mmCIF file of C-alpha atoms and ligand atoms in Angstrom:
data_model
loop_
_atom_site.group_PDB
_atom_site.id
_atom_site.type_symbol
_atom_site.label_atom_id
_atom_site.label_comp_id
_atom_site.label_asym_id
_atom_site.label_seq_id
_atom_site.Cartn_x
_atom_site.Cartn_y
_atom_site.Cartn_z
ATOM 1 C CA MET A 1 -0.167 0.495 0.244
ATOM 2 C CA ARG A 2 1.964 3.033 -0.888
ATOM 3 C CA ILE A 3 0.281 7.197 -0.953
ATOM 4 C CA LEU A 4 0.654 8.853 -4.322
ATOM 5 C CA ILE A 5 0.641 12.664 -3.618
ATOM 6 C CA THR A 6 0.703 14.728 -6.476
ATOM 7 C CA GLY A 7 1.589 18.242 -6.150
ATOM 8 C CA GLY A 8 3.228 16.814 -2.545
ATOM 9 C CA ALA A 9 5.979 19.363 -2.352
ATOM 10 C CA GLY A 10 2.911 22.613 -2.082
ATOM 11 C CA TYR A 11 1.458 23.758 0.480
ATOM 12 C CA ILE A 12 -1.237 21.480 1.866
ATOM 13 C CA GLY A 13 0.832 18.322 0.059
ATOM 14 C CA SER A 14 3.358 19.284 1.546
ATOM 15 C CA HIS A 15 2.144 19.836 5.147
ATOM 16 C CA THR A 16 -0.417 16.570 4.830
ATOM 17 C CA ALA A 17 2.990 14.166 2.778
ATOM 18 C CA LYS A 18 5.020 15.065 6.375
ATOM 19 C CA MET A 19 2.240 13.849 9.042
ATOM 20 C CA LEU A 20 1.662 10.749 6.678
ATOM 21 C CA LYS A 21 5.909 9.518 7.181
ATOM 22 C CA GLU A 22 5.410 10.386 11.233
ATOM 23 C CA GLN A 23 2.256 7.770 11.228
ATOM 24 C CA GLY A 24 3.895 4.770 8.762
ATOM 25 C CA HIS A 25 2.572 5.334 5.604
ATOM 26 C CA ASP A 26 4.697 4.663 2.465
ATOM 27 C CA LEU A 27 4.427 7.873 -0.254
ATOM 28 C CA LEU A 28 5.533 9.103 -3.482
ATOM 29 C CA VAL A 29 5.790 12.811 -3.690
ATOM 30 C CA TYR A 30 5.016 13.063 -7.811
ATOM 31 C CA ASP A 31 5.849 16.696 -8.482
ATOM 32 C CA ASN A 32 6.417 19.210 -11.533
ATOM 33 C CA LEU A 33 7.554 21.544 -9.157
ATOM 34 C CA SER A 34 6.524 24.696 -11.256
ATOM 35 C CA THR A 35 4.610 25.756 -8.241
ATOM 36 C CA GLY A 36 5.984 23.554 -5.149
ATOM 37 C CA HIS A 37 10.147 23.365 -3.637
ATOM 38 C CA ALA A 38 11.904 20.724 -3.474
ATOM 39 C CA GLU A 39 12.905 21.614 -0.060
ATOM 40 C CA ALA A 40 9.094 21.489 0.632
ATOM 41 C CA VAL A 41 9.480 17.844 0.704
ATOM 42 C CA GLN A 42 12.291 17.177 3.465
ATOM 43 C CA GLY A 43 14.284 14.362 1.586
ATOM 44 C CA LEU A 44 11.000 11.592 1.614
ATOM 45 C CA PRO A 45 10.404 10.175 -1.701
ATOM 46 C CA LEU A 46 10.432 12.747 -5.095
ATOM 47 C CA VAL A 47 9.173 11.990 -8.356
ATOM 48 C CA GLN A 48 9.607 15.223 -10.862
ATOM 49 C CA GLY A 49 7.181 14.950 -13.539
ATOM 50 C CA ASP A 50 3.936 15.779 -14.648
ATOM 51 C CA ILE A 51 0.110 14.732 -14.462
ATOM 52 C CA ALA A 52 -0.463 15.191 -17.955
ATOM 53 C CA ASP A 53 2.485 12.946 -18.277
ATOM 54 C CA GLY A 54 0.561 9.729 -18.818
ATOM 55 C CA GLU A 55 2.791 6.981 -19.674
ATOM 56 C CA ARG A 56 4.752 8.735 -16.909
ATOM 57 C CA LEU A 57 2.760 8.506 -14.265
ATOM 58 C CA ALA A 58 1.922 5.244 -15.733
ATOM 59 C CA LYS A 59 5.778 3.686 -14.734
ATOM 60 C CA VAL A 60 4.784 5.399 -11.614
ATOM 61 C CA ILE A 61 2.211 3.603 -10.327
ATOM 62 C CA LYS A 62 3.729 0.757 -11.470
ATOM 63 C CA ASP A 63 7.185 0.903 -10.611
ATOM 64 C CA TYR A 64 6.581 1.454 -7.010
ATOM 65 C CA GLU A 65 2.877 -0.145 -6.626
ATOM 66 C CA ILE A 66 1.086 2.687 -5.640
ATOM 67 C CA THR A 67 -2.310 1.910 -4.808
ATOM 68 C CA ASP A 68 -4.554 5.147 -3.526
ATOM 69 C CA VAL A 69 -4.046 8.680 -5.138
ATOM 70 C CA ILE A 70 -3.715 12.259 -3.183
ATOM 71 C CA HIS A 71 -3.756 14.490 -5.618
ATOM 72 C CA PHE A 72 -3.959 18.377 -4.881
ATOM 73 C CA ALA A 73 -1.639 18.765 -7.507
ATOM 74 C CA ALA A 74 -3.576 22.432 -9.470
ATOM 75 C CA SER A 75 -3.230 26.463 -9.765
ATOM 76 C CA SER A 76 -5.600 27.563 -7.025
ATOM 77 C CA ILE A 77 -4.719 31.272 -6.923
ATOM 78 C CA VAL A 78 -8.728 32.731 -7.901
ATOM 79 C CA GLY A 79 -7.721 36.020 -8.951
ATOM 80 C CA GLU A 80 -5.757 34.462 -11.644
ATOM 81 C CA SER A 81 -8.330 32.410 -12.924
ATOM 82 C CA MET A 82 -9.837 35.233 -13.798
ATOM 83 C CA GLN A 83 -6.699 36.418 -16.124
ATOM 84 C CA ASN A 84 -5.640 33.569 -17.627
ATOM 85 C CA PRO A 85 -8.576 30.735 -17.327
ATOM 86 C CA ARG A 86 -7.024 28.318 -20.454
ATOM 87 C CA LYS A 87 -3.937 27.824 -17.410
ATOM 88 C CA TYR A 88 -6.424 26.794 -15.351
ATOM 89 C CA TYR A 89 -8.640 24.943 -17.448
ATOM 90 C CA LEU A 90 -5.666 22.801 -18.720
ATOM 91 C CA ASN A 91 -4.035 21.573 -15.180
ATOM 92 C CA ASN A 92 -6.539 21.673 -13.200
ATOM 93 C CA VAL A 93 -8.781 20.345 -15.639
ATOM 94 C CA VAL A 94 -6.946 18.540 -18.111
ATOM 95 C CA GLY A 95 -4.167 17.399 -16.170
ATOM 96 C CA THR A 96 -6.671 16.033 -13.639
ATOM 97 C CA ILE A 97 -9.116 14.427 -16.620
ATOM 98 C CA SER A 98 -5.010 12.950 -17.577
ATOM 99 C CA LEU A 99 -4.329 11.744 -13.905
ATOM 100 C CA LEU A 100 -7.772 9.811 -13.538
ATOM 101 C CA ASN A 101 -8.203 8.312 -16.367
ATOM 102 C CA THR A 102 -4.410 6.755 -15.838
ATOM 103 C CA LEU A 103 -5.514 5.266 -12.275
ATOM 104 C CA VAL A 104 -8.248 3.817 -14.321
ATOM 105 C CA ALA A 105 -6.096 1.905 -16.413
ATOM 106 C CA CYS A 106 -3.778 1.295 -13.509
ATOM 107 C CA LYS A 107 -6.130 -0.431 -11.759
ATOM 108 C CA VAL A 108 -6.055 2.406 -8.683
ATOM 109 C CA GLU A 109 -8.862 2.482 -7.352
ATOM 110 C CA ARG A 110 -9.447 5.598 -4.183
ATOM 111 C CA ILE A 111 -8.213 9.227 -5.581
ATOM 112 C CA VAL A 112 -8.793 11.984 -2.133
ATOM 113 C CA PHE A 113 -9.242 15.098 -3.824
ATOM 114 C CA SER A 114 -8.651 18.204 -2.822
ATOM 115 C CA SER A 115 -11.575 20.793 -4.029
ATOM 116 C CA THR A 116 -12.304 24.096 -2.042
ATOM 117 C CA ALA A 117 -15.239 25.667 -0.833
ATOM 118 C CA ALA A 118 -14.468 28.041 -4.204
ATOM 119 C CA VAL A 119 -16.951 25.897 -5.349
ATOM 120 C CA TYR A 120 -19.877 27.357 -2.885
ATOM 121 C CA GLY A 121 -19.821 30.337 -5.133
ATOM 122 C CA GLU A 122 -21.662 34.046 -3.239
ATOM 123 C CA PRO A 123 -24.463 33.336 -0.667
ATOM 124 C CA GLY A 124 -26.779 35.005 -1.093
ATOM 125 C CA ASN A 125 -26.580 35.324 -5.244
ATOM 126 C CA ASN A 126 -28.518 31.733 -6.007
ATOM 127 C CA SER A 127 -32.168 33.793 -4.844
ATOM 128 C CA GLU A 128 -34.330 35.704 -7.354
ATOM 129 C CA ASN A 129 -36.348 36.208 -3.946
ATOM 130 C CA GLY A 130 -34.273 37.756 -1.696
ATOM 131 C CA LEU A 131 -34.248 34.803 1.020
ATOM 132 C CA ILE A 132 -30.449 33.350 0.912
ATOM 133 C CA GLU A 133 -31.727 29.516 0.253
ATOM 134 C CA GLY A 134 -30.031 25.890 0.616
ATOM 135 C CA PHE A 135 -28.128 27.891 4.091
ATOM 136 C CA VAL A 136 -27.982 25.352 7.412
ATOM 137 C CA THR A 137 -27.784 28.359 10.550
ATOM 138 C CA ALA A 138 -24.837 28.623 12.557
ATOM 139 C CA GLY A 139 -26.274 27.154 16.119
ATOM 140 C CA VAL A 140 -24.602 29.565 18.865
ATOM 141 C CA THR A 141 -21.368 29.694 17.800
ATOM 142 C CA GLU A 142 -19.497 33.366 18.822
ATOM 143 C CA ILE A 143 -20.261 35.254 15.378
ATOM 144 C CA ALA A 144 -24.195 33.669 15.727
ATOM 145 C CA LYS A 145 -23.610 35.871 19.118
ATOM 146 C CA GLN A 146 -22.527 38.740 17.294
ATOM 147 C CA PHE A 147 -24.682 39.391 14.063
ATOM 148 C CA ALA A 148 -27.985 39.279 16.429
ATOM 149 C CA THR A 149 -26.604 41.459 18.311
ATOM 150 C CA ALA A 150 -26.355 43.527 15.631
ATOM 151 C CA GLY A 151 -29.762 42.326 14.807
ATOM 152 C CA GLN A 152 -28.509 40.975 11.750
ATOM 153 C CA THR A 153 -29.375 38.003 9.695
ATOM 154 C CA GLU A 154 -28.232 34.837 11.875
ATOM 155 C CA PRO A 155 -25.060 33.816 9.524
ATOM 156 C CA LEU A 156 -26.009 31.096 7.889
ATOM 157 C CA VAL A 157 -22.745 28.495 7.637
ATOM 158 C CA LEU A 158 -22.278 26.066 4.166
ATOM 159 C CA ASN A 159 -22.699 22.804 4.522
ATOM 160 C CA GLU A 160 -22.138 20.181 1.901
ATOM 161 C CA ASP A 161 -25.695 20.524 -0.252
ATOM 162 C CA CYS A 162 -25.567 24.449 -0.389
ATOM 163 C CA PRO A 163 -26.329 24.754 -4.533
ATOM 164 C CA LEU A 164 -22.771 25.400 -6.153
ATOM 165 C CA LYS A 165 -22.675 27.792 -8.781
ATOM 166 C CA PRO A 166 -18.895 29.362 -8.337
ATOM 167 C CA THR A 167 -18.137 33.047 -9.278
ATOM 168 C CA SER A 168 -14.361 32.332 -10.077
ATOM 169 C CA VAL A 169 -12.532 30.018 -12.890
ATOM 170 C CA TYR A 170 -10.096 29.114 -10.389
ATOM 171 C CA GLY A 171 -13.833 27.298 -8.787
ATOM 172 C CA GLN A 172 -15.493 26.110 -12.166
ATOM 173 C CA THR A 173 -12.276 23.489 -12.739
ATOM 174 C CA LYS A 174 -12.153 22.340 -9.523
ATOM 175 C CA LEU A 175 -16.709 21.957 -9.673
ATOM 176 C CA ILE A 176 -16.166 20.630 -12.701
ATOM 177 C CA ILE A 177 -13.487 17.596 -11.197
ATOM 178 C CA GLU A 178 -15.767 16.433 -8.535
ATOM 179 C CA ASN A 179 -18.547 16.036 -11.292
ATOM 180 C CA ALA A 180 -15.841 13.834 -12.953
ATOM 181 C CA LEU A 181 -14.952 11.861 -10.464
ATOM 182 C CA LYS A 182 -18.862 11.173 -9.297
ATOM 183 C CA ASP A 183 -19.181 10.021 -13.559
ATOM 184 C CA TYR A 184 -15.850 7.885 -13.090
ATOM 185 C CA SER A 185 -16.811 6.388 -9.704
ATOM 186 C CA ARG A 186 -20.613 4.556 -11.419
ATOM 187 C CA ALA A 187 -18.557 4.124 -14.457
ATOM 188 C CA TYR A 188 -15.270 2.778 -13.833
ATOM 189 C CA GLY A 189 -15.287 1.763 -9.544
ATOM 190 C CA LEU A 190 -13.175 5.100 -8.794
ATOM 191 C CA LYS A 191 -13.643 6.061 -5.273
ATOM 192 C CA TYR A 192 -13.153 8.946 -4.413
ATOM 193 C CA ILE A 193 -13.388 11.566 -0.443
ATOM 194 C CA SER A 194 -13.674 15.440 -2.950
ATOM 195 C CA LEU A 195 -12.373 17.887 0.455
ATOM 196 C CA ARG A 196 -13.917 21.081 -0.125
ATOM 197 C CA TYR A 197 -11.410 23.387 2.108
ATOM 198 C CA PHE A 198 -12.233 27.033 3.293
ATOM 199 C CA ASN A 199 -8.876 28.983 4.021
ATOM 200 C CA ALA A 200 -6.147 27.381 5.616
ATOM 201 C CA CYS A 201 -3.098 28.719 7.270
ATOM 202 C CA GLY A 202 -1.018 27.812 9.478
ATOM 203 C CA ALA A 203 2.026 25.891 9.036
ATOM 204 C CA ASP A 204 4.264 23.221 11.050
ATOM 205 C CA ASP A 205 4.961 23.158 14.703
ATOM 206 C CA SER A 206 8.382 22.315 13.414
ATOM 207 C CA GLY A 207 8.047 25.831 11.761
ATOM 208 C CA GLU A 208 10.454 24.125 8.713
ATOM 209 C CA ILE A 209 7.786 24.114 6.077
ATOM 210 C CA GLY A 210 5.344 26.902 5.530
ATOM 211 C CA GLU A 211 3.203 28.918 2.634
ATOM 212 C CA ASP A 212 5.480 29.878 0.418
ATOM 213 C CA HIS A 213 3.578 31.293 -2.967
ATOM 214 C CA GLN A 214 5.337 33.776 -6.214
ATOM 215 C CA PRO A 215 3.275 35.898 -5.797
ATOM 216 C CA GLU A 216 1.887 35.635 -2.204
ATOM 217 C CA THR A 217 -2.587 37.146 -2.750
ATOM 218 C CA HIS A 218 -3.537 35.441 1.311
ATOM 219 C CA LEU A 219 -4.512 37.423 3.696
ATOM 220 C CA ILE A 220 -1.951 36.507 6.909
ATOM 221 C CA PRO A 221 1.254 35.464 5.013
ATOM 222 C CA LEU A 222 0.779 39.150 3.851
ATOM 223 C CA VAL A 223 -0.002 40.249 7.215
ATOM 224 C CA LEU A 224 3.170 38.489 8.445
ATOM 225 C CA GLN A 225 5.347 39.912 6.075
ATOM 226 C CA THR A 226 4.177 42.799 7.001
ATOM 227 C CA ALA A 227 5.138 42.442 10.146
ATOM 228 C CA LEU A 228 8.579 41.604 9.344
ATOM 229 C CA GLY A 229 8.946 44.926 7.387
ATOM 230 C CA GLN A 230 8.792 43.495 4.166
ATOM 231 C CA ARG A 231 5.884 45.404 3.608
ATOM 232 C CA ASP A 232 5.086 48.829 4.365
ATOM 233 C CA LYS A 233 0.570 47.778 5.302
ATOM 234 C CA ILE A 234 -1.748 45.589 5.151
ATOM 235 C CA VAL A 235 -4.329 46.493 3.345
ATOM 236 C CA ILE A 236 -7.989 45.932 3.813
ATOM 237 C CA PHE A 237 -9.990 45.423 1.027
ATOM 238 C CA GLY A 238 -13.287 47.071 2.689
ATOM 239 C CA ASP A 239 -14.722 47.628 5.538
ATOM 240 C CA ASP A 240 -18.295 48.608 5.437
ATOM 241 C CA TYR A 241 -19.505 44.868 5.071
ATOM 242 C CA PRO A 242 -22.548 43.647 7.532
ATOM 243 C CA THR A 243 -20.533 42.140 9.712
ATOM 244 C CA ARG A 244 -19.439 42.543 13.484
ATOM 245 C CA ASP A 245 -16.706 45.392 12.553
ATOM 246 C CA GLY A 246 -17.542 45.485 8.324
ATOM 247 C CA THR A 247 -14.721 43.846 7.286
ATOM 248 C CA CYS A 248 -14.995 40.422 5.336
ATOM 249 C CA ILE A 249 -15.564 36.700 7.593
ATOM 250 C CA ARG A 250 -13.927 33.761 6.809
ATOM 251 C CA ASP A 251 -12.745 30.525 7.765
ATOM 252 C CA TYR A 252 -9.338 29.899 8.979
ATOM 253 C CA ILE A 253 -8.414 26.085 8.610
ATOM 254 C CA HIS A 254 -4.567 24.861 9.546
ATOM 255 C CA VAL A 255 -3.125 22.927 6.945
ATOM 256 C CA ASN A 256 -1.999 20.155 9.505
ATOM 257 C CA ASP A 257 -6.358 20.195 10.589
ATOM 258 C CA LEU A 258 -6.323 19.905 6.483
ATOM 259 C CA ALA A 259 -3.885 17.799 6.489
ATOM 260 C CA GLN A 260 -5.256 14.902 9.529
ATOM 261 C CA ALA A 261 -8.000 15.248 7.125
ATOM 262 C CA HIS A 262 -6.406 13.307 4.201
ATOM 263 C CA LEU A 263 -5.542 11.056 6.824
ATOM 264 C CA LEU A 264 -8.847 9.402 7.485
ATOM 265 C CA ALA A 265 -10.175 9.856 3.814
ATOM 266 C CA VAL A 266 -7.757 8.147 2.475
ATOM 267 C CA GLY A 267 -8.229 5.849 5.923
ATOM 268 C CA TYR A 268 -12.197 5.958 4.919
ATOM 269 C CA LEU A 269 -11.772 3.881 1.341
ATOM 270 C CA ARG A 270 -9.418 1.779 2.382
ATOM 271 C CA GLU A 271 -12.181 0.340 5.388
ATOM 272 C CA GLY A 272 -14.507 0.575 1.764
ATOM 273 C CA ASN A 273 -16.478 3.219 3.015
ATOM 274 C CA ALA A 274 -18.521 4.541 -0.366
ATOM 275 C CA SER A 275 -17.111 8.552 -2.625
ATOM 276 C CA GLU A 276 -18.288 11.046 0.016
ATOM 277 C CA ILE A 277 -17.805 16.031 -0.402
ATOM 278 C CA PHE A 278 -16.477 16.949 3.176
ATOM 279 C CA ASN A 279 -16.190 20.688 3.431
ATOM 280 C CA LEU A 280 -13.535 21.567 6.170
ATOM 281 C CA GLY A 281 -13.860 24.466 8.104
ATOM 282 C CA ASN A 282 -13.543 25.719 11.436
ATOM 283 C CA GLY A 283 -17.123 26.601 12.545
ATOM 284 C CA GLU A 284 -15.659 29.792 13.178
ATOM 285 C CA GLY A 285 -15.732 33.225 11.341
ATOM 286 C CA PHE A 286 -13.551 36.237 11.644
ATOM 287 C CA SER A 287 -13.185 39.303 10.247
ATOM 288 C CA VAL A 288 -9.742 40.950 8.129
ATOM 289 C CA LYS A 289 -9.344 42.911 10.984
ATOM 290 C CA GLU A 290 -9.545 40.069 13.741
ATOM 291 C CA ILE A 291 -6.793 38.630 11.936
ATOM 292 C CA ILE A 292 -4.934 41.421 11.714
ATOM 293 C CA ARG A 293 -5.091 42.119 16.315
ATOM 294 C CA THR A 294 -4.458 38.817 16.857
ATOM 295 C CA ALA A 295 -1.345 38.928 14.561
ATOM 296 C CA GLU A 296 -0.386 42.397 16.099
ATOM 297 C CA GLU A 297 -0.201 40.072 19.374
ATOM 298 C CA VAL A 298 0.954 37.797 18.935
ATOM 299 C CA VAL A 299 3.640 39.169 17.180
ATOM 300 C CA GLY A 300 3.915 41.858 19.675
ATOM 301 C CA ARG A 301 4.265 45.420 17.254
ATOM 302 C CA VAL A 302 1.830 47.482 15.929
ATOM 303 C CA ILE A 303 0.974 45.834 11.547
ATOM 304 C CA PRO A 304 0.413 48.934 9.576
ATOM 305 C CA ALA A 305 -2.910 48.585 8.255
ATOM 306 C CA GLU A 306 -5.348 50.768 5.708
ATOM 307 C CA VAL A 307 -8.725 50.189 4.580
ATOM 308 C CA GLY A 308 -8.636 50.620 0.772
ATOM 309 C CA ALA A 309 -11.112 49.130 -1.357
ATOM 310 C CA ARG A 310 -13.527 45.581 -2.173
ATOM 311 C CA ARG A 311 -12.645 42.780 -3.750
ATOM 312 C CA SER A 312 -14.470 41.994 -6.961
ATOM 313 C CA GLY A 313 -16.406 38.445 -5.795
ATOM 314 C CA ASP A 314 -15.437 38.566 -2.088
ATOM 315 C CA PRO A 315 -18.442 37.893 0.046
ATOM 316 C CA ALA A 316 -18.924 38.991 3.792
ATOM 317 C CA VAL A 317 -19.061 35.850 4.889
ATOM 318 C CA LEU A 318 -18.062 32.804 4.454
ATOM 319 C CA VAL A 319 -18.022 30.170 6.969
ATOM 320 C CA ALA A 320 -17.925 26.281 7.041
ATOM 321 C CA SER A 321 -20.746 22.988 9.116
ATOM 322 C CA SER A 322 -17.484 20.182 8.701
ATOM 323 C CA GLU A 323 -20.151 18.408 10.678
ATOM 324 C CA LYS A 324 -20.305 16.131 8.482
ATOM 325 C CA ALA A 325 -16.665 14.612 8.130
ATOM 326 C CA LYS A 326 -16.724 15.806 12.255
ATOM 327 C CA LYS A 327 -19.496 12.191 12.053
ATOM 328 C CA LEU A 328 -18.000 10.101 8.829
ATOM 329 C CA LEU A 329 -14.891 10.405 9.351
ATOM 330 C CA GLY A 330 -13.305 11.154 13.177
ATOM 331 C CA TRP A 331 -11.971 14.316 12.312
ATOM 332 C CA LYS A 332 -10.979 16.711 15.372
ATOM 333 C CA PRO A 333 -9.315 19.939 14.184
ATOM 334 C CA GLN A 334 -7.108 20.708 17.617
ATOM 335 C CA TYR A 335 -5.543 24.906 14.866
ATOM 336 C CA SER A 336 -9.199 25.833 16.158
ATOM 337 C CA GLU A 337 -8.106 29.293 18.504
ATOM 338 C CA LEU A 338 -6.845 31.854 16.031
ATOM 339 C CA GLU A 339 -3.760 32.723 18.134
ATOM 340 C CA LYS A 340 -2.975 28.830 17.994
ATOM 341 C CA MET A 341 -2.446 29.472 13.307
ATOM 342 C CA ILE A 342 -0.605 32.970 13.563
ATOM 343 C CA VAL A 343 1.940 31.329 16.300
ATOM 344 C CA THR A 344 3.292 28.507 13.370
ATOM 345 C CA ALA A 345 2.791 30.669 10.685
ATOM 346 C CA TRP A 346 4.629 33.245 13.327
ATOM 347 C CA LYS A 347 6.978 30.765 13.523
ATOM 348 C CA TRP A 348 7.519 29.264 9.583
ATOM 349 C CA HIS A 349 7.500 33.748 8.366
ATOM 350 C CA GLN A 350 10.858 34.191 10.834
ATOM 351 C CA ASN A 351 12.294 30.899 10.167
ATOM 352 C CA HIS A 352 12.498 31.172 6.408
ATOM 353 C CA PRO A 353 11.724 35.105 6.666
ATOM 354 C CA ASN A 354 12.411 35.283 1.985
ATOM 355 C CA GLY A 355 9.580 31.061 2.029
ATOM 356 C CA TYR A 356 12.158 28.804 0.977
ATOM 357 C CA SER A 357 14.916 30.375 -0.938
ATOM 358 C CA GLN A 358 17.188 31.412 1.852
ATOM 359 C CA LYS A 359 16.767 30.180 5.397
HETATM 360 N N1 UDP B 1 -8.025 40.555 2.404
HETATM 361 C C1 UDP B 1 -7.167 41.455 2.361
HETATM 362 N N2 UDP B 1 -5.957 42.249 2.147
HETATM 363 C C2 UDP B 1 -5.911 41.235 1.820
HETATM 364 C C3 UDP B 1 -5.789 40.119 1.165
HETATM 365 C C4 UDP B 1 -6.821 39.459 1.837
HETATM 366 O O1 UDP B 1 -8.553 42.538 3.166
HETATM 367 O O2 UDP B 1 -4.022 42.068 1.319
HETATM 368 C C5 UDP B 1 -9.314 39.904 3.437
HETATM 369 C C6 UDP B 1 -10.202 39.164 1.370
HETATM 370 O O3 UDP B 1 -10.977 40.800 1.234
HETATM 371 C C7 UDP B 1 -10.931 38.109 2.042
HETATM 372 C C8 UDP B 1 -10.408 38.147 3.136
HETATM 373 O O4 UDP B 1 -9.563 38.756 3.862
HETATM 374 O O5 UDP B 1 -11.967 39.398 2.551
HETATM 375 C C9 UDP B 1 -9.344 36.360 3.780
HETATM 376 O O6 UDP B 1 -8.910 36.348 1.352
HETATM 377 P P1 UDP B 1 -8.072 35.710 0.918
HETATM 378 O O7 UDP B 1 -7.128 35.886 -0.182
HETATM 379 O O8 UDP B 1 -7.015 35.104 2.770
HETATM 380 O O9 UDP B 1 -8.572 34.586 0.535
HETATM 381 P P2 UDP B 1 -9.763 33.584 0.509
HETATM 382 O O10 UDP B 1 -11.305 33.588 1.531
HETATM 383 O O11 UDP B 1 -10.275 34.779 -0.907
HETATM 384 O O12 UDP B 1 -10.018 32.493 -0.369
#
């Protein structure tokens, strides 16, 4: 039993590879290193190759006796996907279909797929009658209480049955593959788990692997790069949203909690369970200002911030219900507190201020 990790040199892939190794699994990282980093693999077995290179991949699967695949390899920047859809349809759709065809040909029966909250699109934009459809109420969470106090609509949390109407090319390409998986599963018996990540953040406790995107677009790394003096300020994309402090609320989930879910997903399929789709989030939302404030507490200094224009396509609130993953996979996130998440990211950024390129 050996697990192939496509994109295992990337952010979430490298954390998953490390955890799999620590828990005694045999694995092989397969990555074309277009955005991944060989250093992130930390000496684990790595083959440099492309998922679209079917011949090479089939040989690797045979040589290494691969039985399961965790498929991270993809392009994942929402803004870039709008500017350059061709790249996203090629890498994420054509590349992944080629991968699936190779798996079917090689009789690999199980795949865990990196999907995204971006498949849901903008909550509420599907409604014709002004009502938000398809959402479940949050229950008694901090965010629910604060919304209620402000006299606003009860906050709504996305579950797996919510309408799928991606607003970005990135989300669209991931949804296409979720649908393809359904068809491949029915026709060819390939079992799958799709994991819809919310806002991945943080780094391994070792501080040796972490988030290194070029260019960086995500909030927490940008805030910490500002704290390091690498950027003059962080620009808050709008403070006039209908939220407790006017800034967007997101569901931040620690990368090692995501990694843990992949291990459980592989085990779930190996036990013979049916294909499933799971949200992976914290169930608690944090605003942009709360992220900056908590980061200031963690780093012990003021982080210059300024309010700018809204970023197009940003929904006010995106929070996940991950009850299904907790119930069926037995998933138990370990890093629910925002401070804990930022502490781990800060350690990585301090150790590697320029990412993997310079220590
Ligand atoms: N954000 C921001 N300034 C930045 C980058 C992000 O205010 O420089 C906000 C963004 O509008 C969103 C949140 O931070 O509300 C998280 O954005 P990110 O790009 O990290 O993840 P996304 O939610 O888009 O997947």
